[in-house]
mmCIF file of C-alpha atoms and ligand atoms in Angstrom:
data_model
loop_
_atom_site.group_PDB
_atom_site.id
_atom_site.type_symbol
_atom_site.label_atom_id
_atom_site.label_comp_id
_atom_site.label_asym_id
_atom_site.label_seq_id
_atom_site.Cartn_x
_atom_site.Cartn_y
_atom_site.Cartn_z
ATOM 1 C CA MET X 1 32.271 -22.214 -9.425
ATOM 2 C CA ASP X 2 29.849 -20.287 -11.938
ATOM 3 C CA TYR X 3 31.208 -17.815 -14.092
ATOM 4 C CA ARG X 4 29.290 -14.369 -14.982
ATOM 5 C CA PHE X 5 29.768 -11.788 -17.177
ATOM 6 C CA LEU X 6 30.647 -8.276 -15.934
ATOM 7 C CA GLY X 7 28.062 -5.790 -17.212
ATOM 8 C CA THR X 8 27.772 -6.312 -21.072
ATOM 9 C CA SER X 9 31.878 -6.717 -21.188
ATOM 10 C CA GLY X 10 33.376 -10.041 -22.265
ATOM 11 C CA LEU X 11 35.146 -10.433 -19.100
ATOM 12 C CA LYS X 12 33.726 -13.375 -16.823
ATOM 13 C CA ILE X 13 34.377 -13.256 -13.200
ATOM 14 C CA SER X 14 33.561 -15.950 -10.511
ATOM 15 C CA GLU X 15 30.008 -15.470 -9.037
ATOM 16 C CA ILE X 16 31.868 -15.746 -5.857
ATOM 17 C CA THR X 17 35.080 -13.292 -5.290
ATOM 18 C CA TYR X 18 37.159 -13.097 -2.451
ATOM 19 C CA GLY X 19 37.849 -9.392 -1.009
ATOM 20 C CA ASN X 20 40.162 -8.452 1.283
ATOM 21 C CA TRP X 21 38.701 -5.640 3.231
ATOM 22 C CA LEU X 22 39.626 -5.308 7.215
ATOM 23 C CA THR X 23 41.364 -8.722 7.029
ATOM 24 C CA HIS X 24 44.499 -8.809 4.578
ATOM 25 C CA GLY X 25 47.116 -6.162 6.409
ATOM 26 C CA SER X 26 45.043 -5.911 9.332
ATOM 27 C CA GLN X 27 42.522 -8.645 11.460
ATOM 28 C CA VAL X 28 44.342 -11.544 10.541
ATOM 29 C CA GLU X 29 48.032 -12.217 9.836
ATOM 30 C CA SER X 30 49.985 -13.238 6.464
ATOM 31 C CA ASP X 31 49.988 -16.656 6.754
ATOM 32 C CA ILE X 32 46.401 -17.161 7.456
ATOM 33 C CA ALA X 33 45.713 -14.429 4.428
ATOM 34 C CA THR X 34 47.852 -16.332 2.078
ATOM 35 C CA ALA X 35 45.866 -19.765 3.086
ATOM 36 C CA CYS X 36 42.873 -17.740 2.377
ATOM 37 C CA VAL X 37 43.790 -16.710 -0.880
ATOM 38 C CA ARG X 38 44.948 -20.677 -1.283
ATOM 39 C CA ALA X 39 41.487 -21.808 -0.288
ATOM 40 C CA ALA X 40 40.028 -19.514 -2.585
ATOM 41 C CA LEU X 41 41.910 -20.556 -5.639
ATOM 42 C CA ASP X 42 41.127 -24.049 -4.635
ATOM 43 C CA ALA X 43 37.605 -23.337 -4.878
ATOM 44 C CA GLY X 44 37.591 -22.042 -8.236
ATOM 45 C CA ILE X 45 37.753 -18.281 -6.877
ATOM 46 C CA THR X 46 39.390 -16.397 -9.916
ATOM 47 C CA THR X 47 38.184 -12.968 -9.000
ATOM 48 C CA PHE X 48 39.910 -10.929 -6.494
ATOM 49 C CA ASP X 49 38.947 -7.303 -4.933
ATOM 50 C CA THR X 50 40.982 -4.925 -2.825
ATOM 51 C CA ALA X 51 41.248 -1.178 -2.551
ATOM 52 C CA ASP X 52 44.619 1.359 -2.111
ATOM 53 C CA VAL X 53 43.185 2.196 0.932
ATOM 54 C CA TYR X 54 42.532 -1.055 2.564
ATOM 55 C CA ALA X 55 44.728 -1.250 5.637
ATOM 56 C CA ASN X 56 46.555 1.987 4.045
ATOM 57 C CA GLY X 57 47.890 0.065 1.027
ATOM 58 C CA ALA X 58 48.976 -3.230 3.081
ATOM 59 C CA ALA X 59 46.144 -5.246 1.581
ATOM 60 C CA GLU X 60 47.248 -4.447 -1.890
ATOM 61 C CA GLU X 61 50.546 -5.754 -0.723
ATOM 62 C CA VAL X 62 49.296 -9.063 1.129
ATOM 63 C CA LEU X 63 47.114 -9.858 -1.571
ATOM 64 C CA GLY X 64 49.868 -9.626 -4.728
ATOM 65 C CA ALA X 65 52.319 -11.464 -2.290
ATOM 66 C CA ALA X 66 49.781 -14.062 -1.972
ATOM 67 C CA LEU X 67 49.132 -14.582 -5.768
ATOM 68 C CA ALA X 68 52.635 -14.068 -6.771
ATOM 69 C CA GLY X 69 53.191 -17.107 -9.156
ATOM 70 C CA GLU X 70 50.090 -17.825 -9.982
ATOM 71 C CA ARG X 71 49.144 -17.311 -13.792
ATOM 72 C CA ARG X 72 47.940 -14.023 -14.385
ATOM 73 C CA GLU X 73 45.952 -14.991 -16.895
ATOM 74 C CA SER X 74 43.714 -16.885 -14.873
ATOM 75 C CA LEU X 75 42.929 -14.002 -12.236
ATOM 76 C CA GLU X 76 40.831 -11.518 -12.395
ATOM 77 C CA ILE X 77 42.007 -8.495 -10.274
ATOM 78 C CA PHE X 78 40.036 -5.678 -9.062
ATOM 79 C CA THR X 79 41.045 -2.396 -7.163
ATOM 80 C CA LYS X 80 39.718 0.873 -6.195
ATOM 81 C CA VAL X 81 40.739 4.520 -6.371
ATOM 82 C CA PHE X 82 39.174 7.839 -4.212
ATOM 83 C CA TRP X 83 40.942 7.708 -0.646
ATOM 84 C CA PRO X 84 44.299 8.540 0.536
ATOM 85 C CA VAL X 85 46.844 6.086 1.070
ATOM 86 C CA GLY X 86 49.459 7.303 3.425
ATOM 87 C CA PRO X 87 49.849 11.131 3.464
ATOM 88 C CA LYS X 88 46.460 13.076 2.983
ATOM 89 C CA GLY X 89 47.517 16.088 1.145
ATOM 90 C CA PRO X 90 45.369 18.230 -0.694
ATOM 91 C CA ASN X 91 45.486 16.079 -4.173
ATOM 92 C CA ASP X 92 45.512 12.484 -2.125
ATOM 93 C CA THR X 93 41.329 12.313 -2.208
ATOM 94 C CA GLY X 94 38.893 11.895 -5.215
ATOM 95 C CA LEU X 95 38.921 11.536 -8.709
ATOM 96 C CA SER X 96 41.213 14.216 -10.051
ATOM 97 C CA ARG X 97 43.211 12.964 -13.381
ATOM 98 C CA LYS X 98 46.416 13.710 -10.992
ATOM 99 C CA HIS X 99 44.924 11.176 -8.035
ATOM 100 C CA ILE X 100 43.805 8.718 -10.765
ATOM 101 C CA MET X 101 47.140 8.723 -12.381
ATOM 102 C CA GLU X 102 48.931 8.373 -9.278
ATOM 103 C CA GLY X 103 46.642 6.055 -7.810
ATOM 104 C CA ILE X 104 47.022 3.386 -10.554
ATOM 105 C CA ASP X 105 50.769 3.409 -10.140
ATOM 106 C CA GLY X 106 50.696 2.835 -6.607
ATOM 107 C CA SER X 107 48.693 0.033 -6.815
ATOM 108 C CA LEU X 108 50.289 -1.868 -9.384
ATOM 109 C CA SER X 109 53.362 -1.339 -7.341
ATOM 110 C CA ARG X 110 52.023 -2.717 -4.443
ATOM 111 C CA LEU X 111 50.407 -5.466 -6.090
ATOM 112 C CA GLN X 112 53.243 -6.291 -8.382
ATOM 113 C CA MET X 113 51.171 -6.300 -11.063
ATOM 114 C CA ASP X 114 51.637 -4.600 -14.788
ATOM 115 C CA TYR X 115 47.710 -4.214 -15.247
ATOM 116 C CA VAL X 116 44.477 -4.569 -13.071
ATOM 117 C CA ASP X 117 41.336 -5.908 -14.701
ATOM 118 C CA LEU X 118 39.030 -3.496 -13.148
ATOM 119 C CA TYR X 119 39.594 -0.068 -11.891
ATOM 120 C CA GLN X 120 37.222 1.086 -9.891
ATOM 121 C CA ALA X 121 36.159 4.827 -8.503
ATOM 122 C CA HIS X 122 35.672 3.872 -4.923
ATOM 123 C CA ARG X 123 32.957 6.679 -4.640
ATOM 124 C CA TYR X 124 31.644 9.644 -6.704
ATOM 125 C CA ASP X 125 33.681 12.600 -6.504
ATOM 126 C CA HIS X 126 31.460 16.065 -6.477
ATOM 127 C CA GLN X 127 34.681 18.122 -6.238
ATOM 128 C CA THR X 128 36.157 16.763 -9.627
ATOM 129 C CA PRO X 129 34.125 17.355 -13.283
ATOM 130 C CA LEU X 130 32.835 14.251 -14.079
ATOM 131 C CA GLU X 131 34.308 14.880 -17.789
ATOM 132 C CA GLU X 132 38.160 15.067 -16.098
ATOM 133 C CA THR X 133 37.547 11.664 -14.246
ATOM 134 C CA ILE X 134 36.071 9.793 -17.157
ATOM 135 C CA GLN X 135 38.806 11.008 -19.581
ATOM 136 C CA ALA X 136 41.638 10.022 -16.728
ATOM 137 C CA PHE X 137 39.729 6.434 -16.642
ATOM 138 C CA ALA X 138 39.855 6.550 -20.429
ATOM 139 C CA ASP X 139 43.772 6.918 -20.545
ATOM 140 C CA VAL X 140 44.056 4.820 -17.821
ATOM 141 C CA VAL X 141 42.515 1.688 -20.024
ATOM 142 C CA ARG X 142 44.142 2.945 -23.270
ATOM 143 C CA SER X 143 47.438 2.820 -21.272
ATOM 144 C CA GLY X 144 46.709 -1.024 -20.962
ATOM 145 C CA LYS X 145 47.274 -0.441 -16.793
ATOM 146 C CA ALA X 146 43.503 -1.428 -16.043
ATOM 147 C CA LEU X 147 41.306 -3.409 -18.626
ATOM 148 C CA TYR X 148 37.831 -2.117 -17.437
ATOM 149 C CA ILE X 149 36.573 0.516 -15.413
ATOM 150 C CA GLY X 150 33.743 0.196 -12.681
ATOM 151 C CA VAL X 151 32.397 2.599 -9.962
ATOM 152 C CA SER X 152 31.294 1.806 -6.149
ATOM 153 C CA GLU X 153 28.164 3.113 -4.567
ATOM 154 C CA TRP X 154 27.047 5.813 -7.168
ATOM 155 C CA ASN X 155 23.509 6.458 -7.636
ATOM 156 C CA ALA X 156 21.162 5.983 -10.712
ATOM 157 C CA GLU X 157 22.148 9.647 -11.768
ATOM 158 C CA GLN X 158 25.756 9.599 -11.521
ATOM 159 C CA LEU X 159 25.611 5.662 -13.525
ATOM 160 C CA ARG X 160 23.696 7.581 -16.242
ATOM 161 C CA ALA X 161 26.129 10.636 -16.524
ATOM 162 C CA GLY X 162 29.389 8.371 -15.903
ATOM 163 C CA GLN X 163 28.316 5.874 -18.778
ATOM 164 C CA ALA X 164 27.284 8.908 -21.498
ATOM 165 C CA LEU X 165 30.567 10.136 -21.031
ATOM 166 C CA ALA X 166 32.552 7.157 -21.056
ATOM 167 C CA LYS X 167 30.594 5.703 -24.559
ATOM 168 C CA GLN X 168 32.040 9.305 -25.757
ATOM 169 C CA ALA X 169 35.531 9.019 -24.067
ATOM 170 C CA GLY X 170 35.324 5.305 -26.220
ATOM 171 C CA PHE X 171 34.792 2.824 -23.211
ATOM 172 C CA SER X 172 32.128 1.720 -20.869
ATOM 173 C CA ILE X 173 31.581 1.344 -17.351
ATOM 174 C CA VAL X 174 30.959 -2.152 -16.600
ATOM 175 C CA SER X 175 29.987 -2.220 -12.908
ATOM 176 C CA ASN X 176 29.181 -0.510 -10.075
ATOM 177 C CA GLN X 177 30.000 -1.927 -6.437
ATOM 178 C CA PRO X 178 27.353 -1.199 -3.793
ATOM 179 C CA GLN X 179 26.546 -2.423 -0.251
ATOM 180 C CA TYR X 180 23.502 -5.397 -1.329
ATOM 181 C CA SER X 181 22.101 -8.192 1.059
ATOM 182 C CA ALA X 182 18.932 -9.115 2.562
ATOM 183 C CA LEU X 183 19.559 -6.701 5.109
ATOM 184 C CA TRP X 184 20.198 -3.914 3.129
ATOM 185 C CA ARG X 185 18.168 -3.659 -0.030
ATOM 186 C CA VAL X 186 18.827 0.301 -0.980
ATOM 187 C CA ILE X 187 20.141 -0.454 -4.962
ATOM 188 C CA GLU X 188 16.792 -2.110 -5.759
ATOM 189 C CA ALA X 189 14.559 0.861 -6.212
ATOM 190 C CA ALA X 190 16.770 2.900 -8.734
ATOM 191 C CA VAL X 191 20.450 1.706 -8.932
ATOM 192 C CA ILE X 192 19.318 -1.654 -10.626
ATOM 193 C CA PRO X 193 16.881 -0.422 -12.892
ATOM 194 C CA ALA X 194 19.090 2.507 -14.170
ATOM 195 C CA SER X 195 22.299 -0.267 -14.414
ATOM 196 C CA LYS X 196 19.869 -2.718 -16.419
ATOM 197 C CA GLU X 197 19.622 0.153 -18.947
ATOM 198 C CA LEU X 198 22.839 1.344 -19.064
ATOM 199 C CA GLY X 199 24.770 -2.365 -19.280
ATOM 200 C CA ILE X 200 26.284 -2.015 -15.766
ATOM 201 C CA SER X 201 25.928 -5.035 -13.585
ATOM 202 C CA GLN X 202 26.480 -5.033 -9.297
ATOM 203 C CA ILE X 203 29.469 -6.664 -7.718
ATOM 204 C CA VAL X 204 27.997 -6.575 -4.155
ATOM 205 C CA TRP X 205 29.895 -5.975 -0.739
ATOM 206 C CA SER X 206 28.916 -7.377 2.369
ATOM 207 C CA PRO X 207 26.445 -9.966 1.352
ATOM 208 C CA MET X 208 26.689 -11.341 4.367
ATOM 209 C CA ALA X 209 26.198 -8.156 6.307
ATOM 210 C CA GLN X 210 29.957 -8.438 7.507
ATOM 211 C CA GLY X 211 28.794 -11.960 9.172
ATOM 212 C CA VAL X 212 25.763 -10.942 10.708
ATOM 213 C CA LEU X 213 23.671 -12.781 8.202
ATOM 214 C CA SER X 214 25.671 -16.014 9.274
ATOM 215 C CA GLY X 215 23.712 -16.117 12.402
ATOM 216 C CA LYS X 216 26.799 -16.467 14.733
ATOM 217 C CA TYR X 217 26.029 -13.352 16.636
ATOM 218 C CA LEU X 218 23.102 -14.388 19.190
ATOM 219 C CA PRO X 219 20.738 -11.555 20.730
ATOM 220 C CA GLY X 220 22.062 -10.400 23.995
ATOM 221 C CA GLN X 221 25.022 -12.409 23.854
ATOM 222 C CA PRO X 222 28.547 -11.576 23.554
ATOM 223 C CA ALA X 223 29.856 -11.738 19.991
ATOM 224 C CA PRO X 224 31.993 -14.807 19.323
ATOM 225 C CA ALA X 225 35.970 -14.823 19.860
ATOM 226 C CA GLY X 226 38.042 -13.758 16.898
ATOM 227 C CA SER X 227 35.097 -12.151 14.762
ATOM 228 C CA ARG X 228 34.684 -9.012 13.440
ATOM 229 C CA ALA X 229 32.558 -7.896 16.016
ATOM 230 C CA THR X 230 35.467 -8.076 18.153
ATOM 231 C CA ASP X 231 38.123 -6.924 15.928
ATOM 232 C CA GLU X 232 39.724 -3.680 17.707
ATOM 233 C CA LYS X 233 41.467 -3.091 14.362
ATOM 234 C CA GLY X 234 38.552 -1.426 12.586
ATOM 235 C CA GLY X 235 36.138 -4.476 12.378
ATOM 236 C CA LYS X 236 34.080 -3.639 15.038
ATOM 237 C CA ASN X 237 33.413 -0.272 14.465
ATOM 238 C CA PHE X 238 32.424 -0.970 10.652
ATOM 239 C CA ILE X 239 30.176 -3.760 12.038
ATOM 240 C CA SER X 240 28.319 -2.020 14.981
ATOM 241 C CA ARG X 241 25.445 -0.686 13.371
ATOM 242 C CA LEU X 242 24.410 -4.155 12.291
ATOM 243 C CA MET X 243 24.882 -5.450 15.655
ATOM 244 C CA GLU X 244 21.543 -3.788 17.202
ATOM 245 C CA GLU X 245 19.279 -6.249 18.566
ATOM 246 C CA PRO X 246 16.243 -5.901 16.234
ATOM 247 C CA VAL X 247 18.586 -6.982 13.494
ATOM 248 C CA LEU X 248 20.106 -9.987 15.154
ATOM 249 C CA THR X 249 16.568 -11.288 16.742
ATOM 250 C CA ALA X 250 14.985 -11.109 13.011
ATOM 251 C CA VAL X 251 18.284 -12.600 11.751
ATOM 252 C CA GLN X 252 17.565 -15.874 13.866
ATOM 253 C CA LYS X 253 14.168 -16.486 12.132
ATOM 254 C CA LEU X 254 16.364 -17.268 8.925
ATOM 255 C CA ARG X 255 17.704 -20.276 10.663
ATOM 256 C CA PRO X 256 14.776 -22.759 9.805
ATOM 257 C CA ILE X 257 14.349 -21.490 6.314
ATOM 258 C CA ALA X 258 17.738 -22.206 5.614
ATOM 259 C CA ASP X 259 17.594 -25.763 7.052
ATOM 260 C CA GLU X 260 14.697 -26.197 5.203
ATOM 261 C CA LEU X 261 16.840 -25.747 2.547
ATOM 262 C CA GLY X 262 19.731 -27.736 3.826
ATOM 263 C CA LEU X 263 22.182 -24.839 3.600
ATOM 264 C CA LYS X 264 23.838 -22.822 5.923
ATOM 265 C CA MET X 265 23.029 -19.529 6.868
ATOM 266 C CA SER X 266 26.097 -17.908 5.449
ATOM 267 C CA GLN X 267 25.207 -19.671 2.212
ATOM 268 C CA LEU X 268 21.820 -18.475 2.083
ATOM 269 C CA ALA X 269 22.893 -14.762 2.744
ATOM 270 C CA ILE X 270 25.160 -15.535 -0.491
ATOM 271 C CA ALA X 271 22.547 -17.503 -2.679
ATOM 272 C CA TRP X 272 20.093 -14.805 -1.936
ATOM 273 C CA VAL X 273 22.084 -11.852 -3.629
ATOM 274 C CA LEU X 274 23.237 -14.313 -6.302
ATOM 275 C CA GLN X 275 19.603 -14.886 -7.215
ATOM 276 C CA ASN X 276 19.244 -11.127 -8.869
ATOM 277 C CA ASP X 277 20.001 -11.403 -12.181
ATOM 278 C CA ASN X 278 21.987 -7.726 -12.356
ATOM 279 C CA VAL X 279 24.488 -9.048 -9.660
ATOM 280 C CA SER X 280 27.743 -10.392 -11.164
ATOM 281 C CA ALA X 281 29.301 -11.348 -8.049
ATOM 282 C CA ALA X 282 29.075 -11.772 -4.412
ATOM 283 C CA LEU X 283 32.003 -10.096 -2.659
ATOM 284 C CA VAL X 284 32.572 -12.110 0.073
ATOM 285 C CA GLY X 285 35.248 -11.752 2.885
ATOM 286 C CA ALA X 286 36.824 -14.485 5.117
ATOM 287 C CA SER X 287 39.000 -14.459 8.205
ATOM 288 C CA ARG X 288 40.155 -18.065 7.909
ATOM 289 C CA PRO X 289 40.385 -20.523 4.745
ATOM 290 C CA GLU X 290 37.103 -23.197 6.256
ATOM 291 C CA GLN X 291 35.127 -19.655 5.662
ATOM 292 C CA ILE X 292 35.571 -19.978 2.193
ATOM 293 C CA ALA X 293 35.177 -23.581 1.825
ATOM 294 C CA GLU X 294 31.568 -22.903 2.972
ATOM 295 C CA ASN X 295 30.685 -19.928 1.436
ATOM 296 C CA VAL X 296 31.687 -21.302 -2.047
ATOM 297 C CA LYS X 297 28.806 -23.794 -1.670
ATOM 298 C CA ALA X 298 26.382 -21.139 -2.289
ATOM 299 C CA GLY X 299 27.091 -20.920 -5.829
ATOM 300 C CA GLY X 300 24.780 -22.545 -8.052
ATOM 301 C CA VAL X 301 22.113 -22.574 -5.019
ATOM 302 C CA ARG X 302 18.428 -21.349 -6.255
ATOM 303 C CA ILE X 303 16.291 -20.320 -3.715
ATOM 304 C CA PRO X 304 12.612 -21.470 -4.398
ATOM 305 C CA ALA X 305 9.915 -18.478 -4.318
ATOM 306 C CA GLU X 306 8.249 -19.568 -1.111
ATOM 307 C CA GLN X 307 11.979 -19.376 1.024
ATOM 308 C CA MET X 308 12.495 -15.770 -0.827
ATOM 309 C CA ALA X 309 9.195 -14.666 0.541
ATOM 310 C CA ALA X 310 9.838 -16.374 3.749
ATOM 311 C CA ILE X 311 13.017 -14.390 4.318
ATOM 312 C CA ASP X 312 10.987 -10.991 3.272
ATOM 313 C CA VAL X 313 8.502 -12.207 6.377
ATOM 314 C CA ALA X 314 11.556 -12.913 8.592
ATOM 315 C CA LEU X 315 13.201 -9.886 8.427
ATOM 316 C CA GLY X 316 10.397 -7.831 8.108
ATOM 317 C CA THR X 317 11.173 -4.133 9.001
ATOM 318 C CA VAL X 318 14.799 -4.415 9.746
ATOM 319 C CA VAL X 319 15.731 -4.136 5.967
ATOM 320 C CA VAL X 320 17.150 -0.823 4.932
ATOM 321 C CA ARG X 321 15.552 0.240 1.684
ATOM 322 C CA ASP X 322 16.330 3.990 1.784
ATOM 323 C CA PRO X 323 19.759 5.388 1.312
HETATM 324 P P1 NDP B 401 30.892 -10.182 4.030
HETATM 325 O O1 NDP B 401 29.384 -9.796 4.398
HETATM 326 O O2 NDP B 401 31.055 -11.387 3.441
HETATM 327 O O3 NDP B 401 31.600 -10.447 5.929
HETATM 328 C C1 NDP B 401 32.518 -11.014 5.589
HETATM 329 C C2 NDP B 401 32.847 -11.423 7.174
HETATM 330 O O4 NDP B 401 32.095 -12.507 7.366
HETATM 331 C C3 NDP B 401 34.433 -12.368 7.021
HETATM 332 O O5 NDP B 401 35.717 -11.443 7.231
HETATM 333 C C4 NDP B 401 34.220 -13.246 8.531
HETATM 334 O O6 NDP B 401 34.600 -12.243 9.594
HETATM 335 C C5 NDP B 401 32.466 -13.658 8.452
HETATM 336 N N1 NDP B 401 32.439 -14.740 7.840
HETATM 337 C C6 NDP B 401 32.851 -14.940 6.607
HETATM 338 N N2 NDP B 401 32.227 -16.246 6.212
HETATM 339 C C7 NDP B 401 31.581 -16.480 7.384
HETATM 340 C C8 NDP B 401 30.931 -18.090 7.514
HETATM 341 N N3 NDP B 401 30.960 -18.790 6.756
HETATM 342 N N4 NDP B 401 30.448 -18.018 9.267
HETATM 343 C C9 NDP B 401 30.510 -16.959 9.837
HETATM 344 N N5 NDP B 401 31.100 -15.804 9.499
HETATM 345 C C10 NDP B 401 31.520 -15.809 8.049
HETATM 346 O O7 NDP B 401 31.585 -8.997 3.430
HETATM 347 P P2 NDP B 401 32.554 -7.940 3.793
HETATM 348 O O8 NDP B 401 31.999 -6.944 4.737
HETATM 349 O O9 NDP B 401 33.694 -8.428 4.247
HETATM 350 O O10 NDP B 401 32.809 -7.315 2.632
HETATM 351 C C11 NDP B 401 33.388 -8.351 1.024
HETATM 352 C C12 NDP B 401 34.311 -7.185 0.619
HETATM 353 O O11 NDP B 401 33.317 -6.554 -0.040
HETATM 354 C C13 NDP B 401 35.348 -6.490 0.764
HETATM 355 O O12 NDP B 401 36.793 -7.637 1.235
HETATM 356 C C14 NDP B 401 35.955 -5.726 -0.278
HETATM 357 O O13 NDP B 401 36.217 -6.428 -1.181
HETATM 358 C C15 NDP B 401 34.431 -5.383 -0.520
HETATM 359 N N6 NDP B 401 33.896 -3.949 0.186
HETATM 360 C C16 NDP B 401 33.869 -2.914 -0.866
HETATM 361 C C17 NDP B 401 33.327 -1.750 -0.368
HETATM 362 C C18 NDP B 401 33.196 -0.255 -1.092
HETATM 363 O O14 NDP B 401 32.777 0.438 -0.614
HETATM 364 N N7 NDP B 401 33.146 -0.595 -2.046
HETATM 365 C C19 NDP B 401 32.915 -1.271 1.372
HETATM 366 C C20 NDP B 401 32.910 -2.654 2.021
HETATM 367 C C21 NDP B 401 33.746 -3.835 1.753
HETATM 368 P P3 NDP B 401 34.951 -12.381 10.849
HETATM 369 O O15 NDP B 401 35.075 -14.524 10.892
HETATM 370 O O16 NDP B 401 36.030 -12.106 11.306
HETATM 371 O O17 NDP B 401 33.396 -12.699 11.906
#
């Protein structure tokens, strides 16, 4: 496993990071979740991403329980704040000082930890003054409950404004967490150039397009049993917009490219995002431990320019570039 710096900070994270959205506390039972965490640790993954809202708090609980007893210094734990966990009162959403201060305490309690390494604004809050949000994050860092601050799905303008205020408040935003894959390239036009100027790196979600880029969903055929596309607890809804026939057909054209490189399609997808020098980590999910063992082999793979160009040709017009 290779480790990369998060933004311009001194924090190193595993370039393949394990995320537990839709799986822990929902699609998979606790024993499978624990086995996935074990497989991740065995493969050299030290960085784990979750959020308060995943499975309504249960994902943080499952991850915390699975990591109990591990040496805390050997782990980087990332969580997020924005959406409500449990009751949806007027102050249970967004990035107000109240929700951030209460949010971090709730997350630490569910994770059974004294601090998280990265606390992330899960989205931009258009209703709270940015000054209030940034000041609250500064206070969370000063309290020692989070060591670094990141954001998720902020656009270039929001990153610029947030970073300017963060510097004034005495800290830096180190990371942004956007969706990014060979199929979903919205951040390339403005977010990545702005991030490079600002010292922010990307931790990218759904690098495998929720499993679609693994090539296991064949056009015109039923989804394999046990896959996210069959997960009635939530996964099926989230993956549905990627399950269109033209996308699945184009994805199958990646198979010969992966074969040529001696890679699985899943590994090709992960290596593709890691090729971008503004990406600190591919945030990969898994519903079983064998997937993790397969996926980590994408670490350190360099896709030659010829195959990068062939991927663009294969995917053609199904690639999403505009928000
Ligand atoms: P991926 O694109 O990595 O999809 C993971 C899913 O693909 C797995 O759960 C599994 O689903 C399937 N899969 C994994 N490996 C393989 C394999 N080798 N072969 C075939 N199928 C495979 O990412 P996710 O969509 O899960 O997102 C990853 C993480 O990103 C989340 O856990 C979360 O931490 C973060 N995230 C952040 C968001 C944000 O707003 N900030 C939003 C969404 C995610 P199955 O076996 O069930 O088909």
